[in-house]
Tab-separated table of C-alpha atoms and ligand atoms in Angstrom:
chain	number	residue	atom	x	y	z
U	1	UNK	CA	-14.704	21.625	-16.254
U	2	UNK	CA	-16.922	20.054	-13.196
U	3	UNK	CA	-17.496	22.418	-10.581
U	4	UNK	CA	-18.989	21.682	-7.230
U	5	UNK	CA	-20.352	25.188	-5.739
U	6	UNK	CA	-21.554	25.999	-2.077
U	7	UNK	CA	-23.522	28.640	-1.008
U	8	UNK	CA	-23.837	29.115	3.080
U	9	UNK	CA	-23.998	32.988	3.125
U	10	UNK	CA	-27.136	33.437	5.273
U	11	UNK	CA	-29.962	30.736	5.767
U	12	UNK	CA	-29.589	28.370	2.356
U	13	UNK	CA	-27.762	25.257	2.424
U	14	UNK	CA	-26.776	24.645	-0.590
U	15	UNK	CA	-24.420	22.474	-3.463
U	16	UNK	CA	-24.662	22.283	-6.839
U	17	UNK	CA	-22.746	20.576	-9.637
U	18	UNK	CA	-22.140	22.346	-13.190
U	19	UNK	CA	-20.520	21.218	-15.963
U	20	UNK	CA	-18.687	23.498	-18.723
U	21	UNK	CA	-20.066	26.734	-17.014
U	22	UNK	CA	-23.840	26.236	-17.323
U	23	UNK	CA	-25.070	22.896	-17.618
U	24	UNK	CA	-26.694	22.161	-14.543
U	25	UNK	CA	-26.150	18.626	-12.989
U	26	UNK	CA	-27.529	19.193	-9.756
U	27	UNK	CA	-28.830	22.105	-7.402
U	28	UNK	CA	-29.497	21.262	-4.094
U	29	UNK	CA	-31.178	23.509	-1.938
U	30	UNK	CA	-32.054	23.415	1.837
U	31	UNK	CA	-34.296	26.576	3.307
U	32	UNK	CA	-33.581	26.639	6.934
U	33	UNK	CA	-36.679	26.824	8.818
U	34	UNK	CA	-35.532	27.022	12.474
U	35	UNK	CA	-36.006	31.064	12.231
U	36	UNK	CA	-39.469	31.031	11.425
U	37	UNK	CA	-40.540	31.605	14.732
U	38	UNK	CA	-38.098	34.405	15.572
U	39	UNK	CA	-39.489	36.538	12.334
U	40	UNK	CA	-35.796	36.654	10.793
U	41	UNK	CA	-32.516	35.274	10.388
U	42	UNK	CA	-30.536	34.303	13.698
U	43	UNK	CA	-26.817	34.129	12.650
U	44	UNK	CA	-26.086	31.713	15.396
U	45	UNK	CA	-28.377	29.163	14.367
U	46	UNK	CA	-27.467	29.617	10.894
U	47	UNK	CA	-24.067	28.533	11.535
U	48	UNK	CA	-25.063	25.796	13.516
U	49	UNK	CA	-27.869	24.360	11.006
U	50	UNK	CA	-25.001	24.995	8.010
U	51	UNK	CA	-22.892	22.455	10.458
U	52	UNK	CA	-25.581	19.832	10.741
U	53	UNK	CA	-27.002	19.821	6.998
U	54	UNK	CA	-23.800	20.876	4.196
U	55	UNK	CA	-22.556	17.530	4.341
U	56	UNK	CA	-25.478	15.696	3.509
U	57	UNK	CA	-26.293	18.374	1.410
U	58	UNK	CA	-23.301	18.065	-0.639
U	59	UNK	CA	-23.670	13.829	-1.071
U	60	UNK	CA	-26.762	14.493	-2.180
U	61	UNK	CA	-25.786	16.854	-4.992
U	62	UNK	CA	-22.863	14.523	-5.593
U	63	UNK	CA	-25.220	11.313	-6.155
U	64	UNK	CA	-27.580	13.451	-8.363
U	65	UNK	CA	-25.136	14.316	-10.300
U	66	UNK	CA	-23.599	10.783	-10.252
U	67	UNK	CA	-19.832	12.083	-9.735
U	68	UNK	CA	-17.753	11.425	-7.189
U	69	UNK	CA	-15.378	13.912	-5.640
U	70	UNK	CA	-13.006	12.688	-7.768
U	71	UNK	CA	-14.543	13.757	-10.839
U	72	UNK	CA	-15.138	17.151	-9.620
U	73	UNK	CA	-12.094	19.716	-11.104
U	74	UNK	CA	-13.134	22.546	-8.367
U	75	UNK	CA	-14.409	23.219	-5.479
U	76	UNK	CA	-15.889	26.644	-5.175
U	77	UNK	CA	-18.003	28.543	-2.329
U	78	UNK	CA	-19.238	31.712	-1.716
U	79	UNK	CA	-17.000	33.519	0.594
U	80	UNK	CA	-19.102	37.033	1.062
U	81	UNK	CA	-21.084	38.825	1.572
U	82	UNK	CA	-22.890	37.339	4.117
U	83	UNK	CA	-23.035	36.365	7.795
U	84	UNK	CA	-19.343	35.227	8.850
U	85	UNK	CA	-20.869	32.001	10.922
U	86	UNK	CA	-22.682	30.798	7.858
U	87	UNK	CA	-19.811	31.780	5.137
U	88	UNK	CA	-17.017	29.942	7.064
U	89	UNK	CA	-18.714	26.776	6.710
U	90	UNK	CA	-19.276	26.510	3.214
U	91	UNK	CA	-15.972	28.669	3.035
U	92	UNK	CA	-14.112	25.762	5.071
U	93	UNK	CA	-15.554	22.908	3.754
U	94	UNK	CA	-14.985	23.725	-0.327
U	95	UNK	CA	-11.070	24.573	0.628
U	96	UNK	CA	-11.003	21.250	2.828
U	97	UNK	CA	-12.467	18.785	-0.179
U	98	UNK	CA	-9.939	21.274	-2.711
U	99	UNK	CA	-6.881	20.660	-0.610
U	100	UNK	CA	-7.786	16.859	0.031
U	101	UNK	CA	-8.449	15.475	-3.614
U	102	UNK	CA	-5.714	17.458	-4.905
U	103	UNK	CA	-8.007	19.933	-6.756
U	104	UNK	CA	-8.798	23.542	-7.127
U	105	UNK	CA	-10.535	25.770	-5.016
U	106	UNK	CA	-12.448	29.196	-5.900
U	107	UNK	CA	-13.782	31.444	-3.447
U	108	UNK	CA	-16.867	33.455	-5.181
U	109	UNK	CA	-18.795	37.353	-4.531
U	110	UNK	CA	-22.302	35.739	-3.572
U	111	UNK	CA	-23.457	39.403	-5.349
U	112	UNK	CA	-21.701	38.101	-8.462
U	113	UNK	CA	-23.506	34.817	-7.807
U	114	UNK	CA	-27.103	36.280	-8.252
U	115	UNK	CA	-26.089	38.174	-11.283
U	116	UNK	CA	-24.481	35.111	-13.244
U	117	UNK	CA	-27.611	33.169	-11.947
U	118	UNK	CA	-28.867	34.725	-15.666
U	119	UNK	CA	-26.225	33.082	-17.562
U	120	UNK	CA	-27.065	29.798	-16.377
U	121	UNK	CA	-31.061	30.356	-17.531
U	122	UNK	CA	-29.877	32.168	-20.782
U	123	UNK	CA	-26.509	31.019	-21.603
U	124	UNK	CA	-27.115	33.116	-25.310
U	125	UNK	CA	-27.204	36.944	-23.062
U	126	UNK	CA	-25.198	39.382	-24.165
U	127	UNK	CA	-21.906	39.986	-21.887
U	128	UNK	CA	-23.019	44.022	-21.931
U	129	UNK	CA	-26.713	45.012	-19.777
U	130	UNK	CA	-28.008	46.355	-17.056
U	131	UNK	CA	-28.826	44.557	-14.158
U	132	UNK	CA	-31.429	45.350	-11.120
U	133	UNK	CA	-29.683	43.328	-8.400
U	134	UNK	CA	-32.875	42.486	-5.404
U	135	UNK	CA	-31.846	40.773	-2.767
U	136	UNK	CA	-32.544	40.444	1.244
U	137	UNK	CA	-29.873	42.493	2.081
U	138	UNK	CA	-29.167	44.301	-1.561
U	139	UNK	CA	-30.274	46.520	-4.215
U	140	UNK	CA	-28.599	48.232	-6.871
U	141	UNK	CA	-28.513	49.310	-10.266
U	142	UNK	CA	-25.447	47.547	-11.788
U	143	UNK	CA	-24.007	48.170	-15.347
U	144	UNK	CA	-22.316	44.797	-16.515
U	145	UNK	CA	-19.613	45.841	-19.267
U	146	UNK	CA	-18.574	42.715	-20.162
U	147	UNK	CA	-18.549	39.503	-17.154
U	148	UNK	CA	-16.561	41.176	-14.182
U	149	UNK	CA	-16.682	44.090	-15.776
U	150	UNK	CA	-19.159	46.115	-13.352
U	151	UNK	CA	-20.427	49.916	-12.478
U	152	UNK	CA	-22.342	50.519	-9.773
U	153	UNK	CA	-25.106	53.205	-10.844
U	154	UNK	CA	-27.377	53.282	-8.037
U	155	UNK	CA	-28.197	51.488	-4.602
U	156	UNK	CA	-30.615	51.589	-1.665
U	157	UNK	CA	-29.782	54.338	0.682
U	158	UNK	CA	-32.183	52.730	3.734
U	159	UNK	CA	-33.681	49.224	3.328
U	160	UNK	CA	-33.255	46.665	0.708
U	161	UNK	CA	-36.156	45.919	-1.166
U	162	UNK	CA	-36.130	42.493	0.275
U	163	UNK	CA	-35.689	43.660	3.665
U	164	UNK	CA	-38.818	45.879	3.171
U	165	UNK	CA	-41.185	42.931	1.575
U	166	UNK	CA	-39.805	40.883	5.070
U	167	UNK	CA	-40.674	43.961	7.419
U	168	UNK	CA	-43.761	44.442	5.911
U	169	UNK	CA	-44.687	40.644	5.820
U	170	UNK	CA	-44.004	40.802	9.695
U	171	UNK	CA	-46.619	44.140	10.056
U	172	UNK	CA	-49.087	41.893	8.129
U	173	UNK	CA	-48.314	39.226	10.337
U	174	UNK	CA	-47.756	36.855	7.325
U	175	UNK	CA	-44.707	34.818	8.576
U	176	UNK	CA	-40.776	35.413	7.441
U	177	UNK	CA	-39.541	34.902	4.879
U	178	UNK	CA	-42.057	38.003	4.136
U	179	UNK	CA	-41.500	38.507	0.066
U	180	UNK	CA	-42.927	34.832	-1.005
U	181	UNK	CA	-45.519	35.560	1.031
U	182	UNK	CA	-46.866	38.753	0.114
U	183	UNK	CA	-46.345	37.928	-3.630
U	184	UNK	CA	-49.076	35.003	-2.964
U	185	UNK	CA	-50.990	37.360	-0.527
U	186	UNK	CA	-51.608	40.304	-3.418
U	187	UNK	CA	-52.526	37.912	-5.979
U	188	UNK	CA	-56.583	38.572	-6.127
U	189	UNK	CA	-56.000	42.242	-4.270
U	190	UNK	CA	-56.462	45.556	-5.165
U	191	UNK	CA	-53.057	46.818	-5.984
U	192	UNK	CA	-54.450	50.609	-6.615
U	193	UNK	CA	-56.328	50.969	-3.254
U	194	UNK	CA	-53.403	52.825	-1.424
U	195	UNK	CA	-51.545	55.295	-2.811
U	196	UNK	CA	-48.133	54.432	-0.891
U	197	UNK	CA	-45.662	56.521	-1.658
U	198	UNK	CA	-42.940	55.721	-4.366
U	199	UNK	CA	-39.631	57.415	-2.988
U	200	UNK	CA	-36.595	59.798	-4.992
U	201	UNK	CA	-39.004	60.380	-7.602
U	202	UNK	CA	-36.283	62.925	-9.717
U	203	UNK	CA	-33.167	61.421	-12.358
U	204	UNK	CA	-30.920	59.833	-9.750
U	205	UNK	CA	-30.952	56.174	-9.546
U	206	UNK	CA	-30.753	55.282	-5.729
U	207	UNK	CA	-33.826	53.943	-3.879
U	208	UNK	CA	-35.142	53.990	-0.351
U	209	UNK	CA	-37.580	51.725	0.890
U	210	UNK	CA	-37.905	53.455	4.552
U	211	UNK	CA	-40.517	55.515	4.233
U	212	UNK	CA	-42.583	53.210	1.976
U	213	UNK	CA	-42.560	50.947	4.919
U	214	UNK	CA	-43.696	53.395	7.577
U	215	UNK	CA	-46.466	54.672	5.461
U	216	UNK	CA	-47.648	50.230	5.372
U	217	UNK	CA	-47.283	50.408	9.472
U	218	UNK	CA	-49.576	53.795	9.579
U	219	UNK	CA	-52.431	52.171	7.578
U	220	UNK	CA	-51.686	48.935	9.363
U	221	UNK	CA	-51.969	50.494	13.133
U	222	UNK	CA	-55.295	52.576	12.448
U	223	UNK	CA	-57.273	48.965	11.601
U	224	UNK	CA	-58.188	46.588	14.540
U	225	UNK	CA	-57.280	42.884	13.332
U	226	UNK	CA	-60.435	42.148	11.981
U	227	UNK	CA	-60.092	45.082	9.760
U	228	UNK	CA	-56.727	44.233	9.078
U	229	UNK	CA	-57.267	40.714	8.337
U	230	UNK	CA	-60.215	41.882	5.623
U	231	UNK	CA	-58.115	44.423	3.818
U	232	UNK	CA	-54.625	42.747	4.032
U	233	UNK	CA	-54.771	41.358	0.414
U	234	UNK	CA	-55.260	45.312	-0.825
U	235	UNK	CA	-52.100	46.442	1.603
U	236	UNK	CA	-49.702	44.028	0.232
U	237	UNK	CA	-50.822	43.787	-3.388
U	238	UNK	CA	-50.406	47.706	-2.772
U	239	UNK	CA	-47.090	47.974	-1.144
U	240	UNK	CA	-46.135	45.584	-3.172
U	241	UNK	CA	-47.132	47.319	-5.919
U	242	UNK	CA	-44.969	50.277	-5.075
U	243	UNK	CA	-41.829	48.491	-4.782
U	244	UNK	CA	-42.229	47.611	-8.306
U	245	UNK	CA	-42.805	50.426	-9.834
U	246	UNK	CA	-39.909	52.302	-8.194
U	247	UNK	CA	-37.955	49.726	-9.291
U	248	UNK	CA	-38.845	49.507	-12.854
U	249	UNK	CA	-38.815	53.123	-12.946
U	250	UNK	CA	-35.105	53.004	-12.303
U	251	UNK	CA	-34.277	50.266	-14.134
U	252	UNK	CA	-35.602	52.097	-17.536
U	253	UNK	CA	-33.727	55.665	-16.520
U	254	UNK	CA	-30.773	53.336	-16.013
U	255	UNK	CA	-30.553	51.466	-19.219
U	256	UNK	CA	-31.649	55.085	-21.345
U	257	UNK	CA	-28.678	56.109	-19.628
U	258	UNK	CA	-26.268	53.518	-20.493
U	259	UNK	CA	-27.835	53.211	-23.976
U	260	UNK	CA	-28.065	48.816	-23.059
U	261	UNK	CA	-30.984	47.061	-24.885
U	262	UNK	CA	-30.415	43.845	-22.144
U	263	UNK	CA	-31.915	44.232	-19.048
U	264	UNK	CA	-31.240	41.095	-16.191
U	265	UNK	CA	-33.138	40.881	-13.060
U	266	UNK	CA	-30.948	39.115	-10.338
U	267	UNK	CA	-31.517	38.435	-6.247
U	268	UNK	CA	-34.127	36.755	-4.076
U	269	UNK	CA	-36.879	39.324	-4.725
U	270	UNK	CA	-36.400	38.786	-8.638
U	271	UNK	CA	-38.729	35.465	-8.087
U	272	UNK	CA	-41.393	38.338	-7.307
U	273	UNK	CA	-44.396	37.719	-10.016
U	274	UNK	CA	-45.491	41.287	-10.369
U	275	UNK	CA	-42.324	42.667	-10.862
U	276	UNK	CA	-41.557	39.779	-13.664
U	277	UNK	CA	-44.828	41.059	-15.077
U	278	UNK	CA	-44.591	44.314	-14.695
U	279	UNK	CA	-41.232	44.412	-15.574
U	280	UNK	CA	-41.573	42.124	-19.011
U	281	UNK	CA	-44.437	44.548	-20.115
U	282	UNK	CA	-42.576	47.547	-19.617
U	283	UNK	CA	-39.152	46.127	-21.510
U	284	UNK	CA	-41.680	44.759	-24.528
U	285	UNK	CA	-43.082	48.673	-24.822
U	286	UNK	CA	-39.803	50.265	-24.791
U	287	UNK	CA	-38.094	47.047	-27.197
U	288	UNK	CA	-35.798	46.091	-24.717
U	289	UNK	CA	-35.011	42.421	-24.121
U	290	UNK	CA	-35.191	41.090	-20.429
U	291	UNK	CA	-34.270	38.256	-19.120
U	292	UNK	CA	-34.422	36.273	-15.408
U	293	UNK	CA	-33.909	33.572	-13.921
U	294	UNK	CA	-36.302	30.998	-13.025
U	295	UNK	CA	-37.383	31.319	-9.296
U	296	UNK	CA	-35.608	28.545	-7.796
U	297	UNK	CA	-31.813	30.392	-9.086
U	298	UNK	CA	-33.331	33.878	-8.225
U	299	UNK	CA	-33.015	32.980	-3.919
U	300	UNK	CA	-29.721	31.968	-2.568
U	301	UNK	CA	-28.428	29.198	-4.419
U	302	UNK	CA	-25.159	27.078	-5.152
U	303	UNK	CA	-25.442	26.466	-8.593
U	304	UNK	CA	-24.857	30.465	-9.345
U	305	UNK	CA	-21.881	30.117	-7.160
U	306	UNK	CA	-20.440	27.446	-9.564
U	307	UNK	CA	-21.260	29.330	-12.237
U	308	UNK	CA	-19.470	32.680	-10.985
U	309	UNK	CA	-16.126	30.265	-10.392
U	310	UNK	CA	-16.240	28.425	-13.423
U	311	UNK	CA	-15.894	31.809	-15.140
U	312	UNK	CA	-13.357	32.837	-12.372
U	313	UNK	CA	-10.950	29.921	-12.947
U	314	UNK	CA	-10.534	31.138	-16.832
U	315	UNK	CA	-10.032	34.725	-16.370
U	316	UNK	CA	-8.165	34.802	-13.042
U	317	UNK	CA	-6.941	30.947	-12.034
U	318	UNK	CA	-7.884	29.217	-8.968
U	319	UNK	CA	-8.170	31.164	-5.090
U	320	UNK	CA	-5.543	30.924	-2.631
U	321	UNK	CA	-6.177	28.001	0.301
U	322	UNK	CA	-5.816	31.312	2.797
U	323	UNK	CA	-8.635	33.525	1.643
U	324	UNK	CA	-10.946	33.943	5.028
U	325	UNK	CA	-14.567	35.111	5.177
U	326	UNK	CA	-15.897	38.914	4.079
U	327	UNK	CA	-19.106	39.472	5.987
U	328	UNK	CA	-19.448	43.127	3.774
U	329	UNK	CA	-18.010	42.061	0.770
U	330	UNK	CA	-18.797	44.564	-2.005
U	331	UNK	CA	-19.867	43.758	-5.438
U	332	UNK	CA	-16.403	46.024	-6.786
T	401	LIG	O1	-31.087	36.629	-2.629
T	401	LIG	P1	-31.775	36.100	-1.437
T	401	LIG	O2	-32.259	34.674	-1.452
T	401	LIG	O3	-30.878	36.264	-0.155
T	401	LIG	C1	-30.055	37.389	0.034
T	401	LIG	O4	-28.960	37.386	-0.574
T	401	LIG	O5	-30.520	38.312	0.726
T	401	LIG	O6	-32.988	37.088	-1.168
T	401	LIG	C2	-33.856	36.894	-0.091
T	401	LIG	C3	-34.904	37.973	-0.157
T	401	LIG	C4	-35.793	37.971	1.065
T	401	LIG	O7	-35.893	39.301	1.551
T	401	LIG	C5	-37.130	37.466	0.515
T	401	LIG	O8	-38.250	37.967	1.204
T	401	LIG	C6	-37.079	37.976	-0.907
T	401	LIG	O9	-35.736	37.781	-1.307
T	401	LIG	N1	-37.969	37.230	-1.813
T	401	LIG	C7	-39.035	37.781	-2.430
T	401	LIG	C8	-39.687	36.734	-3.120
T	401	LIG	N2	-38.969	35.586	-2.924
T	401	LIG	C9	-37.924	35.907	-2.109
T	401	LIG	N3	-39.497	39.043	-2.428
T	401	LIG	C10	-40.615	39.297	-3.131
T	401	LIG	N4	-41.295	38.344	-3.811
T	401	LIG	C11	-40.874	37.062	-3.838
T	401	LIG	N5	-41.559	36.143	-4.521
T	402	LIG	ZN1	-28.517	36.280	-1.996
């Protein structure tokens, strides 16, 4: 099967084409930079660029691909969670190009999206693993019995991780998004120069980024911008630092507790470096396998979403033409 996928949940424009469930024939992706200047995502503008851009977007992916839309079986887009401007494009246009060529349409969990994101990079994985799912507005512990087949064993009870690298990239004045950015800032500091602290230290398998964040804003308020500007490198690569290790501590407690030997890391801050280090080392002491996804199908992308449907259409059948947008979609 041929699947065209969009993906128009926050500030990504983007289509893909996959054929037989992983073989990736195209991937287009546009970053939206008109929120740059405001230091995050403005969901009016994202609706608006999705307007301007997911049609050339699409032809582009098309001609890549070298299909036409009448070689493509199904049409498939993400329809939450997400903002419900920038879903009901994507969302609108997949269902318009299904119910014009006579074709099917699947409406996909963008949080199911990240996690099949693996599949496509290791198509051999085991169906049974845990997964740490990172993302700007997600993160949980997720135990994958089988595709569709999930438990939700722990989640953020404050910020996202995500949401924490972009707060903190703003306190370091370093430009949104703030994760890419403080993953190239650290590299060359000293990640063991601040002690920040690393939050719900006991069994349980939630995280909280909140106070991690605060105790980045103390340090950053007592320097004067000279200072700041010196010792920024040490703050992120520490911060950043933290972040990881919380969540590779949970990640191990989870999998102990499951008894998995698979671990998959899935979401936007997954393309972090030092926890794909950090993370690898740790698996490779304790002889678990781990697997990710290259960074490119780590952020918001479409070809996960074709993925996620090609799956979909075999176990379920195509969506119905009247499914509508789910701004808090859960994963379950
Ligand atoms: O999955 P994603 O593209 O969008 C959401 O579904 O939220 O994730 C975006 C998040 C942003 O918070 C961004 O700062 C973070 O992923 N991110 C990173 C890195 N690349 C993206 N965080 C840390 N290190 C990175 N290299
Ligand atoms: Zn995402």
């Amino acid at each position: 099967m041929i699947i065209l996928g969009l993906e128009t949940s926050c500030d990504e424009t983007s289509a893909a084409v996959i054929r037989g469930g992983t073989e990736i024939l195209s991937n287009v992706i546009y970053s939206q930079r008109v929120h740059a200047r405001f230091g995050g995502v403005v969901p009016e503008l994202a609706g608006r660029e999705h307007i301007k851009k997911i049609i050339p977007i699409i032809d582009e992916a098309l001609s890549e691909a070298g299909l036409t839309f009448n070689e493509i079986d199904c049409f498939a887009a993400t329809f939450g969670p997400g903002l419900v401007g920038a879903l009901l494009v994507g969302l609108s246009m997949a269902k318009s190009l299904a119910y014009f060529n006579d074709k099917s349409f699947c409406a996909v969990n963008h949080l199911e999206g990240h996690i099949f994101a693996n599949r496509l990079s290791s198509p051999d994985m085991s169906d049974r693993f845990i997964t740490l799912l990172v993302s700007g507005g997600h993160t949980m512990l997720v135990d994958v019995d089988g595709w569709g087949n999930y438990e939700i064993l722990g989640k953020t009870l404050d910020d996202a991780a995500g949401e924490a690298f972009d707060k903190v990239g703003k306190l370091l004045s370093l430009g949104y998004p703030g994760g890419p950015a403080i993953d190239k800032a650290a590299t060359g500091g000293d990640r063991d120069r601040y002690q920040f602290p690393r939050a719900l230290p006991g069994n349980r398998l939630d995280f909280s980024y909140s106070g991690l964040k605060t105790a980045v804003a103390l340090q950053v308020q007592k320097r004067s911008p000279d200072q700041l500007e010196k010792e920024k490198a040490d703050i992120a690569a520490s911060f950043q630092e933290a972040v990881v290790d919380s969540l590779i501590r949970k990640t191990m407690l989870a999998a102990k507790q499951k008894g998995r030997n698979l671990v998959a890391l899935s979401g936007g801050v997954a393309a972090n470096s030092r926890l794909r280090e950090k993370l690898q080392m740790t698996c490779d002491q304790k002889g678990l396998r781990l697997v990710f996804p290259p960074p490119i199908l780590c952020t918001d992308n479409a070809a996960m979403v074709a993925a996620v449907a090609d799956w979909q259409i075999g176990q379920k059948g195509k969506s119905n033409l009247d499914i509508n947008a789910v701004p808090y979609q859960k994963l379950l």
